Amino acid sequence: TTIYTLSLHDALPISREYSQVVQIDPKHARAYYRLGNIHMALKQYGQAVKAYEGVLRIQPLNKNAREQLAIAYVHVGNYKGAVQGFQKILKHKPKSANLWFQLGKAHYFKNNYREAIPALSESLRLNPNIAWAYFYLGESYRKSGNYKQATAPYLKALSLNPELTEAELSLGITYTQLHQPRHALFYLKKVIQRDSNNITLYTLMAKNYLRLGKHQEAIAPYKKALEVEPNNQKIWLHLGTLYLKLKRYDDAIATYHKVLQLSPNNPHI
């Protein structure tokens, strides 16, 4: 609907107008529906839920309102309601790639990865060009422990959308899990150019350098991580252990002193 393209300046007075309509006529389903669309456009998802629920109280069989309500449920974290809503709609629209995608995403956010996989796969069978569907498919495989099957969907997502940093990060994590440090470092270095304050990236980089036996190269990522979180005693401890391995005893002692400052009773020192 064209309401989704309205600016905030234009949407607010229309929102007030429809709010007045439903106050005067609480059974005005169209006003509730359009009010819900405006709230969606303004990312006011909780209010959108109330508006679409208002439509369904009046018109329980309104498919458009049910579909929009399910999407709004995803945004407010009601994944159970979203799954139920999408499943009902798909009985009437089984060929909708977007609905299968939305169902898969709702399953994913509900941590039902095994249910997410077939829904996302069906979405991609109907439309093989949804980059985010490939991403969530990869995530579902990875989070269900199937790392080998996760890589292909991530790579496909990136072929469709080279700017999908989330897929690059997940590839870095997945290749780390698969003990493929060179591949992991390739993607982690790409992500770090865009997200230089992500401590996970630096610790993963250090871990992969160590797996390659490049102990000297692992120092810099640990130091970068400490620039982001200077009081992270776990990273200080890793750095101290690394210095010890490199026989840089003075640096190791200074680093362990820092750990003791942060945690005087640390049993690992």
CSV table of C-alpha atoms in Angstrom, one decimal:
chain,number,residue,atom,x,y,z
A,1,THR,CA,0.0,0.0,0.0
A,2,THR,CA,1.1,3.6,-0.7
A,3,ILE,CA,0.9,4.4,3.0
A,4,TYR,CA,4.3,2.6,3.4
A,5,THR,CA,6.0,5.3,1.3
A,6,LEU,CA,4.7,8.2,3.4
A,7,SER,CA,7.1,10.4,5.2
A,8,LEU,CA,6.9,10.9,9.0
A,9,HIS,CA,5.7,14.5,8.4
A,10,ASP,CA,2.8,13.2,6.2
A,11,ALA,CA,2.0,10.0,8.2
A,12,LEU,CA,1.4,11.6,11.6
A,13,PRO,CA,-1.6,13.7,10.7
A,14,ILE,CA,-3.1,10.7,8.8
A,15,SER,CA,-2.5,8.5,11.8
A,16,ARG,CA,-4.4,11.0,14.0
A,17,GLU,CA,-7.2,11.1,11.5
A,18,TYR,CA,-7.6,7.3,11.5
A,19,SER,CA,-7.3,7.1,15.3
A,20,GLN,CA,-10.3,9.5,15.5
A,21,VAL,CA,-12.2,7.4,13.0
A,22,VAL,CA,-11.9,4.2,15.1
A,23,GLN,CA,-12.8,6.1,18.2
A,24,ILE,CA,-16.0,7.2,16.6
A,25,ASP,CA,-16.7,3.9,14.9
A,26,PRO,CA,-14.9,1.0,16.7
A,27,LYS,CA,-16.1,-1.4,13.9
A,28,HIS,CA,-14.4,0.5,11.1
A,29,ALA,CA,-12.1,-2.3,9.9
A,30,ARG,CA,-10.5,-0.4,7.0
A,31,ALA,CA,-9.5,2.5,9.4
A,32,TYR,CA,-7.8,0.0,11.7
A,33,TYR,CA,-6.0,-1.6,8.8
A,34,ARG,CA,-4.7,1.7,7.4
A,35,LEU,CA,-3.8,2.8,10.9
A,36,GLY,CA,-1.8,-0.4,11.3
A,37,ASN,CA,0.0,0.2,8.0
A,38,ILE,CA,1.0,3.7,9.1
A,39,HIS,CA,2.4,2.4,12.4
A,40,MET,CA,4.4,-0.2,10.4
A,41,ALA,CA,5.8,2.5,8.2
A,42,LEU,CA,6.8,4.5,11.3
A,43,LYS,CA,8.2,1.3,12.9
A,44,GLN,CA,5.7,1.6,15.8
A,45,TYR,CA,5.2,-2.1,15.8
A,46,GLY,CA,3.5,-2.5,19.1
A,47,GLN,CA,0.8,0.0,18.0
A,48,ALA,CA,0.6,-1.8,14.6
A,49,VAL,CA,-0.2,-5.1,16.4
A,50,LYS,CA,-3.1,-3.4,18.2
A,51,ALA,CA,-4.4,-2.0,15.0
A,52,TYR,CA,-4.3,-5.2,13.0
A,53,GLU,CA,-5.8,-7.1,16.0
A,54,GLY,CA,-8.6,-4.6,15.8
A,55,VAL,CA,-9.2,-5.5,12.2
A,56,LEU,CA,-9.3,-9.2,13.0
A,57,ARG,CA,-11.8,-8.7,15.8
A,58,ILE,CA,-14.2,-7.2,13.2
A,59,GLN,CA,-13.2,-9.3,10.2
A,60,PRO,CA,-11.6,-12.6,11.5
A,61,LEU,CA,-11.0,-13.8,7.9
A,62,ASN,CA,-9.2,-10.7,6.7
A,63,LYS,CA,-6.0,-12.3,5.1
A,64,ASN,CA,-4.2,-9.0,4.6
A,65,ALA,CA,-4.5,-8.0,8.2
A,66,ARG,CA,-3.5,-11.5,9.4
A,67,GLU,CA,-0.4,-11.3,7.2
A,68,GLN,CA,0.6,-7.9,8.4
A,69,LEU,CA,-0.1,-8.9,12.0
A,70,ALA,CA,2.3,-11.8,11.7
A,71,ILE,CA,5.0,-9.6,10.3
A,72,ALA,CA,4.4,-7.1,13.2
A,73,TYR,CA,4.6,-10.0,15.7
A,74,VAL,CA,8.1,-10.8,14.5
A,75,HIS,CA,9.1,-7.2,15.2
A,76,VAL,CA,7.8,-7.2,18.7
A,77,GLY,CA,9.2,-10.6,19.5
A,78,ASN,CA,6.0,-12.6,19.5
A,79,TYR,CA,7.5,-15.4,17.4
A,80,LYS,CA,4.9,-18.0,18.4
A,81,GLY,CA,2.1,-15.8,17.2
A,82,ALA,CA,4.0,-15.0,14.0
A,83,VAL,CA,4.6,-18.7,13.2
A,84,GLN,CA,0.9,-19.4,13.8
A,85,GLY,CA,-0.1,-16.5,11.6
A,86,PHE,CA,2.1,-17.3,8.7
A,87,GLN,CA,1.1,-21.0,8.8
A,88,LYS,CA,-2.6,-19.9,8.5
A,89,ILE,CA,-1.9,-17.6,5.6
A,90,LEU,CA,0.2,-20.1,3.7
A,91,LYS,CA,-2.8,-22.4,3.5
A,92,HIS,CA,-4.2,-19.8,1.2
A,93,LYS,CA,-1.0,-18.6,-0.4
A,94,PRO,CA,1.3,-21.6,-0.7
A,95,LYS,CA,3.3,-20.1,-3.6
A,96,SER,CA,4.4,-17.0,-1.7
A,97,ALA,CA,8.1,-17.0,-1.4
A,98,ASN,CA,8.0,-14.0,0.9
A,99,LEU,CA,5.6,-15.7,3.3
A,100,TRP,CA,7.8,-18.9,3.5
A,101,PHE,CA,10.7,-16.6,4.1
A,102,GLN,CA,8.9,-14.8,6.9
A,103,LEU,CA,7.8,-18.1,8.4
A,104,GLY,CA,11.4,-19.4,8.3
A,105,LYS,CA,12.6,-16.2,9.9
A,106,ALA,CA,10.0,-16.5,12.7
A,107,HIS,CA,11.1,-20.1,13.4
A,108,TYR,CA,14.7,-18.9,13.4
A,109,PHE,CA,14.1,-16.2,16.0
A,110,LYS,CA,12.1,-18.7,18.0
A,111,ASN,CA,15.3,-20.8,18.0
A,112,ASN,CA,13.5,-23.6,16.1
A,113,TYR,CA,16.3,-24.0,13.6
A,114,ARG,CA,15.1,-27.4,12.3
A,115,GLU,CA,11.7,-25.9,11.4
A,116,ALA,CA,13.4,-22.8,9.9
A,117,ILE,CA,15.4,-24.8,7.4
A,118,PRO,CA,12.6,-26.3,5.4
A,119,ALA,CA,10.6,-23.1,5.4
A,120,LEU,CA,13.6,-21.0,4.1
A,121,SER,CA,14.4,-23.8,1.6
A,122,GLU,CA,10.9,-23.6,0.2
A,123,SER,CA,11.1,-19.8,0.0
A,124,LEU,CA,14.3,-20.1,-2.1
A,125,ARG,CA,12.8,-22.8,-4.3
A,126,LEU,CA,10.1,-20.3,-5.2
A,127,ASN,CA,12.4,-17.4,-5.4
A,128,PRO,CA,16.2,-18.1,-5.5
A,129,ASN,CA,17.1,-14.5,-5.3
A,130,ILE,CA,16.4,-13.6,-1.6
A,131,ALA,CA,19.8,-12.9,-0.1
A,132,TRP,CA,18.5,-12.7,3.5
A,133,ALA,CA,16.8,-16.1,3.1
A,134,TYR,CA,20.1,-17.7,2.2
A,135,PHE,CA,21.7,-15.9,5.2
A,136,TYR,CA,19.1,-17.2,7.7
A,137,LEU,CA,19.3,-20.6,6.1
A,138,GLY,CA,23.1,-20.6,6.8
A,139,GLU,CA,22.4,-19.3,10.3
A,140,SER,CA,19.9,-22.1,10.9
A,141,TYR,CA,22.4,-24.8,9.8
A,142,ARG,CA,25.2,-23.2,11.9
A,143,LYS,CA,23.2,-22.8,15.0
A,144,SER,CA,21.9,-26.4,14.7
A,145,GLY,CA,25.6,-27.5,14.6
A,146,ASN,CA,25.7,-28.3,10.9
A,147,TYR,CA,28.7,-26.1,10.0
A,148,LYS,CA,29.6,-27.7,6.7
A,149,GLN,CA,26.1,-27.1,5.2
A,150,ALA,CA,26.1,-23.5,6.5
A,151,THR,CA,28.9,-22.2,4.2
A,152,ALA,CA,27.1,-22.6,0.8
A,153,PRO,CA,24.0,-20.5,1.8
A,154,TYR,CA,26.3,-17.7,3.2
A,155,LEU,CA,28.3,-17.7,0.0
A,156,LYS,CA,25.2,-17.5,-2.1
A,157,ALA,CA,23.8,-14.7,0.1
A,158,LEU,CA,27.1,-12.7,-0.6
A,159,SER,CA,26.9,-13.4,-4.3
A,160,LEU,CA,23.5,-11.8,-4.3
A,161,ASN,CA,24.4,-9.0,-1.9
A,162,PRO,CA,28.2,-8.4,-1.5
A,163,GLU,CA,27.5,-5.8,1.2
A,164,LEU,CA,25.9,-8.4,3.5
A,165,THR,CA,28.4,-8.0,6.4
A,166,GLU,CA,26.4,-10.4,8.5
A,167,ALA,CA,27.2,-13.2,6.1
A,168,GLU,CA,30.9,-12.4,6.1
A,169,LEU,CA,31.0,-12.5,9.9
A,170,SER,CA,29.1,-15.8,10.0
A,171,LEU,CA,31.5,-17.3,7.4
A,172,GLY,CA,34.4,-16.2,9.6
A,173,ILE,CA,32.8,-17.9,12.6
A,174,THR,CA,31.8,-21.0,10.7
A,175,TYR,CA,35.2,-21.5,9.1
A,176,THR,CA,36.7,-21.1,12.6
A,177,GLN,CA,34.4,-23.9,13.8
A,178,LEU,CA,35.5,-26.0,10.9
A,179,HIS,CA,39.2,-25.4,11.7
A,180,GLN,CA,39.8,-23.7,8.4
A,181,PRO,CA,41.8,-20.7,9.6
A,182,ARG,CA,42.9,-19.2,6.3
A,183,HIS,CA,39.2,-19.0,5.1
A,184,ALA,CA,38.2,-17.7,8.5
A,185,LEU,CA,40.8,-14.9,8.4
A,186,PHE,CA,39.8,-13.9,4.9
A,187,TYR,CA,36.3,-13.1,5.9
A,188,LEU,CA,37.1,-11.7,9.4
A,189,LYS,CA,39.5,-9.2,7.8
A,190,LYS,CA,36.7,-8.0,5.5
A,191,VAL,CA,34.3,-7.5,8.3
A,192,ILE,CA,36.7,-5.7,10.5
A,193,GLN,CA,37.1,-3.0,7.9
A,194,ARG,CA,33.5,-2.1,8.6
A,195,ASP,CA,33.2,-3.0,12.3
A,196,SER,CA,36.4,-2.1,14.0
A,197,ASN,CA,34.9,-2.1,17.5
A,198,ASN,CA,33.7,-5.7,17.5
A,199,ILE,CA,35.8,-7.6,20.1
A,200,THR,CA,34.6,-11.0,18.9
A,201,LEU,CA,36.3,-10.3,15.5
A,202,TYR,CA,39.7,-9.6,17.1
A,203,THR,CA,39.6,-12.7,19.4
A,204,LEU,CA,38.6,-14.9,16.5
A,205,MET,CA,41.4,-13.5,14.4
A,206,ALA,CA,43.9,-14.2,17.1
A,207,LYS,CA,42.5,-17.8,17.5
A,208,ASN,CA,43.0,-18.4,13.8
A,209,TYR,CA,46.5,-17.0,13.7
A,210,LEU,CA,47.4,-19.3,16.5
A,211,ARG,CA,46.0,-22.3,14.6
A,212,LEU,CA,48.2,-21.4,11.7
A,213,GLY,CA,51.2,-21.2,14.1
A,214,LYS,CA,51.5,-17.5,13.5
A,215,HIS,CA,51.9,-16.5,17.2
A,216,GLN,CA,53.5,-13.2,16.5
A,217,GLU,CA,50.6,-12.1,14.3
A,218,ALA,CA,48.1,-13.0,17.1
A,219,ILE,CA,49.4,-10.3,19.3
A,220,ALA,CA,48.0,-7.3,17.3
A,221,PRO,CA,44.3,-8.6,17.4
A,222,TYR,CA,44.5,-9.1,21.2
A,223,LYS,CA,45.8,-5.6,21.6
A,224,LYS,CA,43.1,-4.2,19.4
A,225,ALA,CA,40.5,-6.1,21.4
A,226,LEU,CA,41.9,-4.5,24.6
A,227,GLU,CA,41.6,-1.0,23.1
A,228,VAL,CA,37.9,-1.8,22.8
A,229,GLU,CA,37.6,-3.4,26.2
A,230,PRO,CA,40.7,-2.5,28.3
A,231,ASN,CA,39.4,-4.3,31.4
A,232,ASN,CA,38.7,-7.6,29.7
A,233,GLN,CA,40.8,-9.9,32.0
A,234,LYS,CA,40.2,-13.0,29.8
A,235,ILE,CA,41.9,-11.3,26.8
A,236,TRP,CA,44.7,-10.0,29.1
A,237,LEU,CA,45.2,-13.6,30.2
A,238,HIS,CA,45.3,-14.9,26.6
A,239,LEU,CA,47.9,-12.2,25.7
A,240,GLY,CA,50.0,-13.1,28.7
A,241,THR,CA,50.0,-16.8,27.8
A,242,LEU,CA,50.9,-15.9,24.2
A,243,TYR,CA,53.9,-13.7,25.4
A,244,LEU,CA,55.0,-16.7,27.6
A,245,LYS,CA,54.9,-19.0,24.6
A,246,LEU,CA,57.0,-16.5,22.6
A,247,LYS,CA,59.4,-16.3,25.6
A,248,ARG,CA,58.8,-12.6,26.0
A,249,TYR,CA,58.9,-13.0,29.8
A,250,ASP,CA,58.9,-9.4,30.8
A,251,ASP,CA,55.8,-8.7,28.7
A,252,ALA,CA,54.2,-11.8,30.1
A,253,ILE,CA,54.9,-10.7,33.7
A,254,ALA,CA,53.5,-7.2,33.0
A,255,THR,CA,50.4,-8.7,31.4
A,256,TYR,CA,49.8,-11.1,34.3
A,257,HIS,CA,50.2,-8.2,36.7
A,258,LYS,CA,47.4,-6.4,34.8
A,259,VAL,CA,45.2,-9.5,35.2
A,260,LEU,CA,45.8,-9.5,39.0
A,261,GLN,CA,44.9,-5.8,39.1
A,262,LEU,CA,41.6,-6.6,37.5
A,263,SER,CA,41.1,-9.9,39.4
A,264,PRO,CA,43.3,-10.2,42.5
A,265,ASN,CA,42.1,-13.7,43.2
A,266,ASN,CA,42.4,-15.1,39.7
A,267,PRO,CA,43.2,-18.8,40.0
A,268,HIS,CA,44.9,-18.9,36.6
A,269,ILE,CA,47.9,-16.7,37.6
